[in-house]
Every structure is written in structure tokens, then in C-alpha cells.
Coordinates of C-alpha atoms in Angstrom, one line a residue:
Chain A
D1 CA 280.4 288.3 185.9
V2 CA 278.0 290.1 184.3
V3 CA 276.5 292.6 185.4
M4 CA 272.9 292.5 185.5
T5 CA 270.7 296.5 186.0
Q6 CA 267.0 296.6 185.9
T7 CA 264.9 299.3 185.9
P8 CA 262.6 300.6 188.0
P9 CA 263.1 299.0 191.5
S10 CA 259.6 299.7 191.5
L11 CA 256.4 300.3 190.0
S12 CA 253.1 302.0 191.2
V13 CA 250.6 300.9 188.4
A14 CA 246.8 301.2 187.7
I15 CA 244.7 298.1 187.4
G16 CA 244.3 298.5 183.2
Q17 CA 247.7 300.7 182.8
S18 CA 250.8 299.0 180.6
V19 CA 253.9 298.9 182.1
S20 CA 257.4 297.9 180.9
I21 CA 260.8 297.2 183.2
S22 CA 263.9 297.9 181.9
C23 CA 267.1 295.2 182.0
K24 CA 270.4 296.9 180.4
S25 CA 273.4 293.4 180.5
S26 CA 276.8 295.0 181.2
Q27 CA 277.8 292.8 178.2
S28 CA 276.9 291.0 175.4
L29 CA 274.0 287.6 175.8
V30 CA 274.4 286.7 172.6
A31 CA 275.4 283.3 172.9
R32 CA 278.2 281.6 170.7
D33 CA 274.9 279.5 168.8
K34 CA 273.9 282.3 168.0
I35 CA 270.9 281.8 170.4
T36 CA 270.0 284.9 173.5
Y37 CA 269.7 283.5 177.3
L38 CA 267.9 285.9 178.3
N39 CA 264.8 285.3 180.9
W40 CA 262.5 287.6 183.2
L41 CA 260.4 285.5 185.8
L42 CA 257.6 286.2 188.5
Q43 CA 258.2 286.1 192.1
S44 CA 254.5 286.7 193.1
P45 CA 253.9 286.7 196.9
G46 CA 255.3 284.0 198.8
R47 CA 256.0 281.9 195.9
S48 CA 258.6 280.5 194.4
P49 CA 259.8 282.6 191.2
K50 CA 258.1 281.2 188.0
R51 CA 259.4 282.3 184.4
L52 CA 257.9 284.8 181.9
I53 CA 259.5 284.6 178.8
Y54 CA 262.6 282.7 177.6
Q55 CA 264.8 284.1 174.6
V56 CA 264.2 287.1 174.8
S57 CA 260.5 287.3 173.5
K58 CA 259.5 283.7 173.5
L59 CA 256.3 283.0 175.7
D60 CA 255.9 280.5 178.5
S61 CA 253.2 278.1 178.1
G62 CA 250.4 279.7 179.9
V63 CA 251.6 283.1 180.4
P64 CA 248.9 286.0 179.1
D65 CA 249.6 287.2 175.6
R66 CA 249.8 291.0 178.1
F67 CA 253.3 290.1 178.4
S68 CA 256.5 291.1 175.5
G69 CA 259.8 290.5 175.4
S70 CA 262.3 292.7 173.2
G71 CA 265.9 293.9 173.0
S72 CA 269.1 292.5 172.0
E73 CA 272.9 291.8 172.6
K74 CA 272.5 294.3 176.1
D75 CA 269.7 296.1 176.2
F76 CA 266.4 294.2 176.4
T77 CA 262.9 295.2 178.1
L78 CA 259.5 293.8 179.6
K79 CA 256.0 295.4 178.9
I80 CA 253.2 294.4 180.3
S81 CA 249.5 295.8 178.9
R82 CA 246.9 295.8 180.5
V83 CA 248.4 294.6 184.3
E84 CA 245.8 293.2 185.9
A85 CA 245.3 292.3 190.4
E86 CA 247.6 288.3 189.5
D87 CA 250.9 290.4 187.5
L88 CA 251.5 291.7 191.1
G89 CA 254.7 291.3 192.6
V90 CA 258.6 291.6 192.5
Y91 CA 259.7 290.8 187.9
Y92 CA 263.1 289.5 188.1
C93 CA 265.4 289.5 183.9
L94 CA 267.8 286.1 184.3
Q95 CA 270.6 286.2 181.8
G96 CA 271.8 282.0 181.0
T97 CA 274.7 283.3 178.5
H98 CA 276.7 283.9 180.5
S99 CA 277.5 282.4 184.6
P100 CA 273.9 283.1 185.2
T101 CA 273.1 286.6 186.6
F102 CA 269.7 288.2 187.8
G103 CA 268.5 291.7 187.4
G104 CA 267.5 293.3 190.9
G105 CA 264.0 293.6 190.7
T106 CA 261.0 295.3 190.0
K107 CA 258.6 295.5 192.6
L108 CA 255.2 296.2 190.8
E109 CA 252.8 297.4 193.0
L110 CA 248.9 298.9 192.8
K111 CA 248.5 302.7 192.7
Chain B
E1 CA 253.5 267.4 186.5
V2 CA 256.3 268.3 186.6
Q3 CA 257.6 268.8 190.4
L4 CA 261.1 270.1 192.7
V5 CA 260.7 269.6 196.1
E6 CA 263.2 270.5 198.1
S7 CA 263.6 269.4 201.6
G8 CA 266.6 269.9 204.8
G9 CA 266.9 272.8 205.5
G10 CA 266.9 274.0 209.6
L11 CA 268.6 276.5 212.3
L12 CA 272.5 276.1 212.7
K13 CA 275.0 278.3 214.3
P14 CA 278.0 279.2 211.7
G15 CA 280.5 277.2 211.1
S16 CA 278.2 273.9 210.5
S17 CA 277.6 271.9 207.7
L18 CA 273.9 270.8 205.9
K19 CA 272.7 269.3 203.3
L20 CA 270.1 270.3 200.8
S21 CA 267.9 267.1 198.6
C22 CA 265.9 268.3 195.4
V23 CA 264.3 266.0 194.5
V24 CA 262.2 265.8 191.3
S25 CA 259.4 264.1 189.4
G26 CA 257.6 264.7 186.0
F27 CA 260.6 264.3 183.0
T28 CA 264.3 262.6 183.0
F29 CA 266.5 264.6 185.9
S30 CA 269.2 262.5 183.8
R31 CA 269.0 264.9 180.9
Y32 CA 269.2 268.0 182.0
G33 CA 271.7 270.3 184.1
M34 CA 270.4 271.6 187.7
H35 CA 270.6 274.8 189.1
W36 CA 270.8 275.9 193.1
I37 CA 269.5 279.4 193.7
R38 CA 268.9 281.2 197.0
Q39 CA 267.5 284.5 198.0
A40 CA 268.3 286.3 201.5
P41 CA 265.4 287.4 203.6
K42 CA 263.8 290.8 202.0
K43 CA 266.4 290.4 199.1
G44 CA 266.7 290.0 195.3
L45 CA 267.7 285.5 193.2
E46 CA 271.1 285.1 193.5
W47 CA 272.8 282.0 191.9
M48 CA 274.4 279.7 193.6
A49 CA 276.2 276.4 191.6
L50 CA 275.2 274.6 188.3
I51 CA 275.6 270.8 187.5
Y52 CA 275.3 269.4 184.1
Y53 CA 272.7 266.4 183.0
D54 CA 276.0 263.8 183.9
G55 CA 277.3 265.2 187.0
R56 CA 281.1 265.4 185.9
S57 CA 280.8 270.0 184.4
R58 CA 279.9 271.6 187.6
Y59 CA 280.2 275.6 188.5
Y60 CA 279.9 277.7 191.6
A61 CA 279.1 281.8 192.4
D62 CA 282.5 283.1 193.7
S63 CA 280.6 283.9 197.1
V64 CA 280.0 280.0 198.0
K65 CA 283.4 278.0 195.5
G66 CA 284.8 276.0 197.7
R67 CA 282.2 276.0 200.4
F68 CA 279.1 274.8 198.5
T69 CA 279.1 271.7 196.7
I70 CA 276.2 270.5 194.2
S71 CA 275.9 267.3 193.3
R72 CA 273.0 265.3 192.3
D73 CA 272.5 261.2 192.4
N74 CA 270.6 260.4 188.5
S75 CA 269.2 256.7 189.9
K76 CA 267.3 258.7 192.4
N77 CA 266.0 261.6 190.4
T78 CA 267.9 264.4 193.4
L79 CA 269.7 266.9 193.4
Y80 CA 272.6 267.6 196.6
L81 CA 273.7 270.9 198.0
E82 CA 276.4 270.3 200.4
M83 CA 277.5 273.3 202.8
N84 CA 280.1 273.1 204.8
S85 CA 281.2 276.4 207.0
L86 CA 277.9 278.0 207.4
R87 CA 277.8 282.0 208.1
Y88 CA 275.9 284.6 208.9
E89 CA 274.7 285.8 205.8
D90 CA 273.6 282.0 204.1
T91 CA 270.4 282.7 205.6
A92 CA 268.1 282.8 202.5
M93 CA 265.4 280.6 200.7
Y94 CA 267.0 278.3 198.6
Y95 CA 265.6 276.9 195.1
C96 CA 266.7 274.3 193.0
A97 CA 265.9 275.0 189.4
K98 CA 265.4 272.8 186.0
S99 CA 268.5 273.5 183.3
D100 CA 266.0 276.6 182.0
F101 CA 265.0 278.3 185.3
D102 CA 261.2 277.2 183.4
H103 CA 261.2 275.0 186.5
W104 CA 261.7 275.8 190.2
G105 CA 261.2 274.2 193.2
Q106 CA 259.2 276.0 196.3
G107 CA 262.1 276.4 198.1
V108 CA 263.6 275.4 201.7
M109 CA 264.7 277.8 204.3
V110 CA 268.7 277.6 205.5
T111 CA 269.2 279.9 208.7
V112 CA 272.8 280.5 210.2
S113 CA 271.9 282.2 213.8
S114 CA 274.1 281.6 216.7

């Protein structure tokens, strides 16, 4: 199985601050079709997960452009510029190139 | 509007069986693969199973292979997860999700306890 190592496990931020979350995979996530199936999800408190970003850097509809994804092969980053209160929750990376696996999650809290 | 609605959860004893359902609307169900994912209390997300759009291919996490069966009825827009030989560690919120994880249900709780 592909292991997704996500860091840090938690982040304490002030509103308006920018943060980055890292996700590293144990294998390349470039699929045979040359697409990299790396997603970022947010699970707000008491809610189901919601996909924010797919294929490394493509934003889902309605996701603010304060969110951005980058990376390639085995090393990926989610950046949130100017954190807002609605951004708080647990972020997960998820690879869909191989049998799907999730990162361990990063809890974003208010400082 | 895309909707996925899970049902069938509950409180079960170890060794028992349960079948979860996920009724889908808002997209052409028969064209998409579907997943089951679970989340143990205060833990992270764990992928369980995938079924292709036509039901001909199915894949499972090692933790449930041989005990859980994913299936679908495209005429009813419904996805299923049959769970056998339930263990304490199967206690979790179970979510269904569309193929690219772009849509998720609200989840259904399964508790295994004696």
C-alpha cells in the first residue's frame, strides 16, 4: 500500500495568517495516464469530508483561491493564504493513483 | 444537486452482520465508480472498498477483504456494503463517496459492542 505521510499533525494559526501542509507519498503518484491523482480534503467539525483540490492543484468549484496545491511525484503541499475561521478543521491528503490511501490528517486550530 | 444518503447503521454484537446502503441522486449513478470509506471515533479516514460503474470490478482494503462485500444496483441508484464477522475495530462512521471523491454522503454510524 502507498503510505501518505502528512505533516504537521496540527497547526495553531491566527486569522489572516498563511499556512502550509506537507504530504509525502511512499511511491510516485504519477499514473499511467500521466495524471497525478492527489487530492486535498477538509473535514470541518461534525461534517463529512469535502474535496478542495484534485489532481494536485485544481480547485473544486466554490473553493476560494486562498487555497492552492502544488507538488509532483511524491512530494505535495497545500497552502492556505490568509486563513479564515471557516477554514478550521482537519485537512487530509488522499492519493487515488493506486489503491486509495489517506494521509493522517492535519488539524488546523485557532491560536 | 448531488446527494448521497447512507443508511443501515446501528449497534451490533461482535460476529454479527450488517448491510449498509447509499442512495444516490443528482448524477448518473451507472456511469461512476463508488467507494466506501470509514472513520473510527476521533481517528482519520480509511478507504474500504471500490466498485466500478458496472459492478464488474471490486477492490478492498486488506483490513476488510473477505469480510466485507461492496455491491450496487444501478436500477435503484444504490450502493451497498455488506459487513460480516463484525469486530470491535469495525466501529466507525461509514461514508460512501463518488469515484473521484468529489461528493460524499453524511455518513452512517456502526458500533460493534458486546
